[in-house]
Amino acid sequence: MSKFIKGIIIILGVLGSGNAVMSPLAFLSNQGYAEEFTIPAPAIVNLDTATLNMPGTITVASSGTLQVSTGTITVGNNGNWSNSGTFTPGSSIVQFTGTSHAISGSSTFYNLKCEIPGGTINFEA
């Protein structure tokens, strides 16, 4: 089940029999879709091979899980990456575009791209 709240998509609970496979996902702020993507506990979201274009922040809360097989996640504008739960990257790409980003929590990326000429990425504990 997903729910839109003031430009934020929040995945609630464990979807289906354990995982939700969502493909394709594209949230673009100029089209009025979600600008933040939050996976709270105990949700498990499997993007599989999907492409997720998120203009804002991606948050994996404690006991939440985000799984990607070979897909691409793009964090645009000044969006951030916050992981207090579990991120399973598979052989995916996570890329940052825009001017200023922060990566917090514990994440292991398979392929991390930073395409932010003149911008900054802060790695926070």
Short mmCIF file of C-alpha atoms in Angstrom, two decimals:
data_model
loop_
_atom_site.label_atom_id
_atom_site.label_comp_id
_atom_site.label_asym_id
_atom_site.label_seq_id
_atom_site.Cartn_x
_atom_site.Cartn_y
_atom_site.Cartn_z
CA MET A 1 0.00 0.00 0.00
CA SER A 2 1.32 3.47 -0.78
CA LYS A 3 0.05 6.83 0.27
CA PHE A 4 0.70 10.36 -1.00
CA ILE A 5 0.92 13.03 1.70
CA LYS A 6 1.82 16.60 0.75
CA GLY A 7 4.29 15.59 -1.94
CA ILE A 8 5.77 12.67 0.00
CA ILE A 9 5.26 8.99 -0.76
CA ILE A 10 5.42 6.70 2.24
CA ILE A 11 5.32 2.93 1.86
CA LEU A 12 3.42 1.43 4.79
CA GLY A 13 3.82 -2.13 6.06
CA VAL A 14 5.13 -5.19 4.32
CA LEU A 15 3.58 -5.28 0.88
CA GLY A 16 2.20 -8.41 -0.73
CA SER A 17 3.64 -11.61 0.67
CA GLY A 18 6.88 -9.96 1.70
CA ASN A 19 8.14 -7.71 -1.07
CA ALA A 20 6.70 -5.10 -3.36
CA VAL A 21 8.14 -5.01 -6.85
CA MET A 22 7.60 -1.60 -8.39
CA SER A 23 8.53 -0.85 -11.97
CA PRO A 24 8.90 1.76 -13.35
CA LEU A 25 8.91 4.52 -10.73
CA ALA A 26 9.39 8.15 -11.68
CA PHE A 27 8.51 10.98 -9.35
CA LEU A 28 9.08 14.38 -10.89
CA SER A 29 8.44 17.53 -8.87
CA ASN A 30 7.40 19.53 -11.94
CA GLN A 31 4.61 17.02 -12.54
CA GLY A 32 3.29 17.30 -8.99
CA TYR A 33 4.38 13.87 -7.82
CA ALA A 34 6.19 12.91 -4.64
CA GLU A 35 9.37 14.77 -3.82
CA GLU A 36 10.41 12.43 -1.00
CA PHE A 37 10.43 8.65 -0.76
CA THR A 38 10.25 7.14 2.74
CA ILE A 39 10.34 3.45 3.63
CA PRO A 40 9.37 3.07 7.31
CA ALA A 41 9.55 -0.09 9.44
CA PRO A 42 8.69 -2.84 8.70
CA ALA A 43 8.23 -2.14 4.97
CA ILE A 44 10.24 -4.00 2.34
CA VAL A 45 10.43 -2.35 -1.09
CA ASN A 46 12.07 -4.19 -3.98
CA LEU A 47 12.73 -1.92 -6.96
CA ASP A 48 14.17 -4.91 -8.87
CA THR A 49 15.31 -3.47 -12.23
CA ALA A 50 13.27 -0.26 -12.02
CA THR A 51 14.50 3.28 -12.54
CA LEU A 52 13.62 5.66 -9.72
CA ASN A 53 14.04 9.38 -10.39
CA MET A 54 13.57 11.20 -7.08
CA PRO A 55 13.97 14.98 -6.92
CA GLY A 56 14.11 14.94 -3.13
CA THR A 57 15.22 12.80 -0.22
CA ILE A 58 15.17 9.00 -0.02
CA THR A 59 14.83 7.69 3.54
CA VAL A 60 15.06 4.07 4.67
CA ALA A 61 13.93 4.08 8.30
CA SER A 62 15.18 1.71 10.98
CA SER A 63 13.90 -1.83 10.18
CA GLY A 64 12.82 -0.68 6.69
CA THR A 65 14.36 -2.36 3.62
CA LEU A 66 15.13 -1.10 0.11
CA GLN A 67 16.30 -3.72 -2.40
CA VAL A 68 17.49 -3.08 -5.96
CA SER A 69 18.73 -5.71 -8.42
CA THR A 70 20.10 -3.84 -11.43
CA GLY A 71 18.03 -0.66 -11.45
CA THR A 72 19.09 2.97 -11.23
CA ILE A 73 18.16 5.42 -8.48
CA THR A 74 18.72 9.10 -9.28
CA VAL A 75 18.58 11.64 -6.45
CA GLY A 76 18.21 15.06 -8.02
CA ASN A 77 18.07 18.71 -7.00
CA ASN A 78 19.24 18.94 -3.39
CA GLY A 79 17.87 15.57 -2.30
CA ASN A 80 19.58 13.46 0.33
CA TRP A 81 20.10 9.77 1.09
CA SER A 82 19.32 8.65 4.64
CA ASN A 83 19.59 4.98 5.60
CA SER A 84 18.92 3.71 9.11
CA GLY A 85 17.55 0.40 7.85
CA THR A 86 18.76 -2.04 5.19
CA PHE A 87 19.82 -1.16 1.65
CA THR A 88 20.62 -4.10 -0.64
CA PRO A 89 22.17 -2.61 -3.79
CA GLY A 90 22.56 -5.69 -6.00
CA SER A 91 24.44 -4.37 -9.04
CA SER A 92 22.46 -1.12 -9.15
CA ILE A 93 23.52 2.48 -9.75
CA VAL A 94 22.77 5.25 -7.26
CA GLN A 95 23.52 8.65 -8.75
CA PHE A 96 23.31 12.18 -7.41
CA THR A 97 22.66 15.18 -9.65
CA GLY A 98 22.15 18.76 -8.55
CA THR A 99 24.29 20.97 -6.36
CA SER A 100 24.22 19.82 -2.74
CA HIS A 101 23.53 16.44 -1.15
CA ALA A 102 24.08 14.55 2.12
CA ILE A 103 24.49 10.81 2.58
CA SER A 104 23.80 9.62 6.12
CA GLY A 105 23.56 6.27 7.85
CA SER A 106 25.24 3.08 6.76
CA SER A 107 25.03 2.24 3.06
CA THR A 108 27.15 0.13 0.76
CA PHE A 109 26.69 1.15 -2.87
CA TYR A 110 27.54 -1.09 -5.82
CA ASN A 111 27.98 1.87 -8.20
CA LEU A 112 27.82 5.41 -6.79
CA LYS A 113 27.83 8.26 -9.33
CA CYS A 114 28.15 11.90 -8.34
CA GLU A 115 27.33 14.17 -11.28
CA ILE A 116 27.37 17.54 -9.52
CA PRO A 117 29.88 19.90 -11.17
CA GLY A 118 30.79 22.56 -8.62
CA GLY A 119 28.48 20.97 -6.02
CA THR A 120 29.06 19.10 -2.77
CA ILE A 121 28.17 15.78 -1.17
CA ASN A 122 28.51 15.50 2.59
CA PHE A 123 29.04 12.03 4.05
CA GLU A 124 27.52 12.05 7.53
CA ALA A 125 27.72 9.41 10.26
#
